[in-house]
Amino acid sequence: MNFLGHAVVAAAQDDAPEFVLGAMLPDLAAMAGFRFREVRAAEPAAGVTLHHRTDAVFHSSRDFVQLARETMAGLTGAGMRRGPARAVAHVGVELMLDGWWVREHGVPGSYRRALDAASDVEPHLVWRGEVEDASLTRGCTRIAELDVAGGYADPAFVAQRLTRIFARRPRLALRGEEPQMVRDWTLDARSAIDASAPRLLREIGEGLGMASWYPPAP
């Protein structure tokens, strides 16, 4: 699950900004190229714990497994190398699910408030290894300014993000016709992902003991 999805799930349990930010924290740190070893504050640490519980349920869910399998088969069938196809099948489905949420429900206020809480959470982070330029606050500010979450509603934006994400990984970097294959996939897969999303969220809720959380209260 991507960071917006984690924010949505977390806010359904507790919309305290530091808790919601903690639920996004592993993804946000990875986006910035950093890793943290510890969070020395109760609320964001509890959010990190929820992040890992949510991912365990999400990655084993029937719909995610099926969507990822179909995506990989389609991309390799179109000629994409297996490594990039597997990566797109995983990350791409996650981003497209975020896009479905934004189109259906908008960008949650709890998500925006969580990004604003970065300066309160950052002093409690212990980074892994020697990190000279790690800044959660700067990263969250940039994500908010670029409206990354809102952009996921547009399949073309998702395709651009995937190309950019994998460009940093030599074995996964898209080349030749592969970026166009990803653009085509975001358009072709949208209806199937949109149809699966409500059922997938309910399955996540059941796995986390939140059986009645979706659809959200008006």
CSV table of C-alpha atoms in Angstrom, one decimal:
chain,number,residue,atom,x,y,z
A,1,MET,CA,0.0,0.0,0.0
A,2,ASN,CA,1.2,3.5,-0.8
A,3,PHE,CA,1.5,6.4,1.7
A,4,LEU,CA,-1.9,7.9,0.9
A,5,GLY,CA,-3.6,4.5,1.5
A,6,HIS,CA,-1.8,4.2,4.8
A,7,ALA,CA,-3.0,7.6,5.8
A,8,VAL,CA,-6.6,6.7,5.0
A,9,VAL,CA,-6.4,3.4,7.0
A,10,ALA,CA,-4.7,5.1,10.0
A,11,ALA,CA,-7.1,8.0,10.1
A,12,ALA,CA,-10.0,5.5,10.3
A,13,GLN,CA,-8.5,4.4,13.6
A,14,ASP,CA,-7.2,7.6,15.0
A,15,ASP,CA,-6.9,10.9,13.0
A,16,ALA,CA,-4.2,12.4,15.3
A,17,PRO,CA,-1.7,13.9,12.8
A,18,GLU,CA,1.4,12.4,14.4
A,19,PHE,CA,-0.2,8.9,14.3
A,20,VAL,CA,-1.2,9.3,10.7
A,21,LEU,CA,2.2,10.6,9.7
A,22,GLY,CA,3.8,7.6,11.5
A,23,ALA,CA,1.7,5.3,9.3
A,24,MET,CA,3.1,7.0,6.2
A,25,LEU,CA,6.6,7.3,7.6
A,26,PRO,CA,8.3,4.1,6.1
A,27,ASP,CA,7.1,5.1,2.6
A,28,LEU,CA,8.0,8.8,3.0
A,29,ALA,CA,11.5,7.9,4.2
A,30,ALA,CA,12.0,5.5,1.2
A,31,MET,CA,10.9,8.2,-1.2
A,32,ALA,CA,13.5,10.5,0.2
A,33,GLY,CA,16.2,7.7,0.0
A,34,PHE,CA,16.7,7.4,3.8
A,35,ARG,CA,15.9,4.8,6.4
A,36,PHE,CA,15.2,5.3,10.0
A,37,ARG,CA,16.0,2.9,12.8
A,38,GLU,CA,13.7,4.1,15.5
A,39,VAL,CA,10.9,6.5,16.4
A,40,ARG,CA,11.2,7.8,19.9
A,41,ALA,CA,7.6,9.1,20.4
A,42,ALA,CA,4.5,7.0,21.1
A,43,GLU,CA,2.0,8.3,18.5
A,44,PRO,CA,4.2,8.1,15.4
A,45,ALA,CA,5.7,4.8,16.6
A,46,ALA,CA,2.3,3.4,16.9
A,47,GLY,CA,1.6,4.6,13.3
A,48,VAL,CA,4.7,2.8,12.0
A,49,THR,CA,3.5,-0.4,13.7
A,50,LEU,CA,0.1,0.0,11.9
A,51,HIS,CA,1.9,0.6,8.6
A,52,HIS,CA,3.6,-2.8,8.8
A,53,ARG,CA,0.4,-4.6,9.9
A,54,THR,CA,-1.5,-3.0,7.1
A,55,ASP,CA,1.1,-4.0,4.5
A,56,ALA,CA,1.0,-7.6,5.7
A,57,VAL,CA,-2.8,-7.7,5.2
A,58,PHE,CA,-2.7,-5.8,1.9
A,59,HIS,CA,0.0,-7.7,0.2
A,60,SER,CA,-1.7,-11.0,0.9
A,61,SER,CA,-5.2,-9.9,0.0
A,62,ARG,CA,-6.9,-11.7,-2.8
A,63,ASP,CA,-7.5,-8.7,-5.0
A,64,PHE,CA,-4.0,-7.2,-4.7
A,65,VAL,CA,-2.4,-10.6,-5.6
A,66,GLN,CA,-4.8,-11.0,-8.6
A,67,LEU,CA,-4.3,-7.4,-9.8
A,68,ALA,CA,-0.5,-7.7,-9.5
A,69,ARG,CA,-0.5,-11.1,-11.3
A,70,GLU,CA,-2.6,-9.8,-14.2
A,71,THR,CA,-0.5,-6.7,-14.5
A,72,MET,CA,2.8,-8.6,-14.7
A,73,ALA,CA,1.3,-11.0,-17.2
A,74,GLY,CA,0.1,-8.2,-19.4
A,75,LEU,CA,3.3,-6.2,-19.3
A,76,THR,CA,5.6,-9.2,-19.9
A,77,GLY,CA,3.3,-10.3,-22.7
A,78,ALA,CA,3.7,-6.8,-24.2
A,79,GLY,CA,7.5,-7.3,-24.1
A,80,MET,CA,8.6,-5.7,-20.8
A,81,ARG,CA,11.5,-7.3,-19.0
A,82,ARG,CA,10.4,-9.3,-15.9
A,83,GLY,CA,12.1,-7.2,-13.3
A,84,PRO,CA,10.5,-3.9,-14.3
A,85,ALA,CA,7.2,-5.7,-15.0
A,86,ARG,CA,7.2,-7.1,-11.5
A,87,ALA,CA,8.0,-3.7,-9.9
A,88,VAL,CA,5.2,-2.0,-11.9
A,89,ALA,CA,2.8,-4.7,-11.0
A,90,HIS,CA,3.5,-4.0,-7.3
A,91,VAL,CA,4.0,-0.3,-7.0
A,92,GLY,CA,1.8,0.6,-9.9
A,93,VAL,CA,-1.3,-1.1,-8.5
A,94,GLU,CA,-0.7,0.7,-5.2
A,95,LEU,CA,-0.5,4.1,-6.9
A,96,MET,CA,-3.6,3.4,-9.0
A,97,LEU,CA,-5.5,2.5,-5.8
A,98,ASP,CA,-4.5,5.9,-4.3
A,99,GLY,CA,-5.8,7.5,-7.5
A,100,TRP,CA,-9.1,5.7,-7.1
A,101,TRP,CA,-9.5,7.0,-3.5
A,102,VAL,CA,-8.8,10.6,-4.6
A,103,ARG,CA,-11.3,10.4,-7.4
A,104,GLU,CA,-13.9,8.9,-5.1
A,105,HIS,CA,-13.3,10.7,-1.9
A,106,GLY,CA,-10.8,13.5,-2.5
A,107,VAL,CA,-7.5,14.1,-0.6
A,108,PRO,CA,-8.2,13.6,3.1
A,109,GLY,CA,-7.7,16.5,5.4
A,110,SER,CA,-6.1,14.1,7.9
A,111,TYR,CA,-3.4,13.4,5.3
A,112,ARG,CA,-2.7,17.1,4.9
A,113,ARG,CA,-2.6,17.7,8.6
A,114,ALA,CA,-0.2,14.7,9.0
A,115,LEU,CA,2.2,16.2,6.5
A,116,ASP,CA,2.1,19.5,8.5
A,117,ALA,CA,3.1,17.6,11.6
A,118,ALA,CA,6.5,16.6,10.2
A,119,SER,CA,8.4,19.2,12.1
A,120,ASP,CA,7.0,17.9,15.4
A,121,VAL,CA,7.8,14.2,14.5
A,122,GLU,CA,11.2,14.7,13.0
A,123,PRO,CA,13.1,15.3,16.3
A,124,HIS,CA,12.0,11.9,17.5
A,125,LEU,CA,13.5,10.0,14.5
A,126,VAL,CA,16.7,8.1,14.7
A,127,TRP,CA,18.1,7.6,11.2
A,128,ARG,CA,19.9,4.4,10.1
A,129,GLY,CA,23.6,5.0,9.3
A,130,GLU,CA,25.3,8.3,8.6
A,131,VAL,CA,22.8,10.6,7.0
A,132,GLU,CA,23.8,14.2,6.5
A,133,ASP,CA,20.8,15.6,4.6
A,134,ALA,CA,17.8,13.7,5.9
A,135,SER,CA,14.8,16.0,6.4
A,136,LEU,CA,11.4,14.6,6.9
A,137,THR,CA,10.0,18.2,7.2
A,138,ARG,CA,11.5,19.3,3.9
A,139,GLY,CA,10.2,16.1,2.1
A,140,CYS,CA,6.7,16.4,3.5
A,141,THR,CA,6.6,20.1,2.5
A,142,ARG,CA,7.6,19.2,-1.0
A,143,ILE,CA,5.0,16.4,-1.3
A,144,ALA,CA,2.3,18.8,-0.2
A,145,GLU,CA,3.4,21.6,-2.5
A,146,LEU,CA,3.5,19.3,-5.5
A,147,ASP,CA,0.2,17.7,-4.6
A,148,VAL,CA,1.6,14.3,-5.2
A,149,ALA,CA,-1.4,12.5,-3.7
A,150,GLY,CA,-3.9,14.5,-5.8
A,151,GLY,CA,-1.9,13.8,-8.9
A,152,TYR,CA,-2.5,10.0,-8.5
A,153,ALA,CA,-6.0,10.6,-9.7
A,154,ASP,CA,-4.6,11.0,-13.2
A,155,PRO,CA,-3.3,7.8,-14.8
A,156,ALA,CA,-0.7,9.8,-16.8
A,157,PHE,CA,0.7,11.2,-13.6
A,158,VAL,CA,1.0,7.7,-12.2
A,159,ALA,CA,2.9,6.6,-15.3
A,160,GLN,CA,5.3,9.5,-14.9
A,161,ARG,CA,5.8,8.7,-11.2
A,162,LEU,CA,6.6,5.1,-11.9
A,163,THR,CA,9.1,6.0,-14.6
A,164,ARG,CA,10.8,8.4,-12.2
A,165,ILE,CA,10.8,6.0,-9.2
A,166,PHE,CA,12.4,3.2,-11.1
A,167,ALA,CA,15.0,5.5,-12.8
A,168,ARG,CA,17.0,5.4,-9.6
A,169,ARG,CA,17.3,1.6,-9.8
A,170,PRO,CA,19.5,0.5,-12.7
A,171,ARG,CA,17.9,-3.0,-12.9
A,172,LEU,CA,14.4,-1.6,-12.8
A,173,ALA,CA,14.8,1.6,-14.9
A,174,LEU,CA,12.4,1.6,-17.8
A,175,ARG,CA,14.0,1.8,-21.2
A,176,GLY,CA,13.0,1.7,-24.9
A,177,GLU,CA,9.3,1.2,-25.3
A,178,GLU,CA,8.7,0.3,-21.6
A,179,PRO,CA,7.6,3.8,-20.5
A,180,GLN,CA,4.9,3.7,-23.2
A,181,MET,CA,3.8,0.2,-22.0
A,182,VAL,CA,3.3,1.7,-18.5
A,183,ARG,CA,1.3,4.6,-19.9
A,184,ASP,CA,-0.9,2.2,-21.8
A,185,TRP,CA,-1.3,0.0,-18.7
A,186,THR,CA,-2.5,2.8,-16.4
A,187,LEU,CA,-5.3,3.5,-18.9
A,188,ASP,CA,-6.2,-0.1,-19.5
A,189,ALA,CA,-6.0,-1.2,-15.9
A,190,ARG,CA,-8.0,1.6,-14.3
A,191,SER,CA,-11.4,0.1,-14.6
A,192,ALA,CA,-10.4,-3.2,-13.1
A,193,ILE,CA,-8.5,-1.6,-10.2
A,194,ASP,CA,-11.4,0.8,-9.5
A,195,ALA,CA,-13.8,-2.1,-9.4
A,196,SER,CA,-11.6,-4.0,-7.0
A,197,ALA,CA,-10.8,-1.1,-4.7
A,198,PRO,CA,-13.9,-1.1,-2.4
A,199,ARG,CA,-13.7,-4.9,-1.9
A,200,LEU,CA,-9.9,-4.7,-1.2
A,201,LEU,CA,-10.4,-2.0,1.4
A,202,ARG,CA,-13.1,-4.0,3.2
A,203,GLU,CA,-10.7,-7.0,3.2
A,204,ILE,CA,-8.0,-4.8,4.8
A,205,GLY,CA,-10.4,-3.6,7.4
A,206,GLU,CA,-11.4,-7.1,8.3
A,207,GLY,CA,-7.7,-8.1,8.6
A,208,LEU,CA,-7.1,-5.2,10.9
A,209,GLY,CA,-10.2,-5.7,13.0
A,210,MET,CA,-12.0,-2.7,11.4
A,211,ALA,CA,-14.7,-4.6,9.7
A,212,SER,CA,-17.2,-1.7,9.3
A,213,TRP,CA,-14.7,1.1,8.4
A,214,TYR,CA,-15.5,1.2,4.6
A,215,PRO,CA,-17.3,2.9,3.1
A,216,PRO,CA,-16.4,5.8,5.4
A,217,ALA,CA,-19.2,7.7,7.2
A,218,PRO,CA,-20.4,10.7,5.3
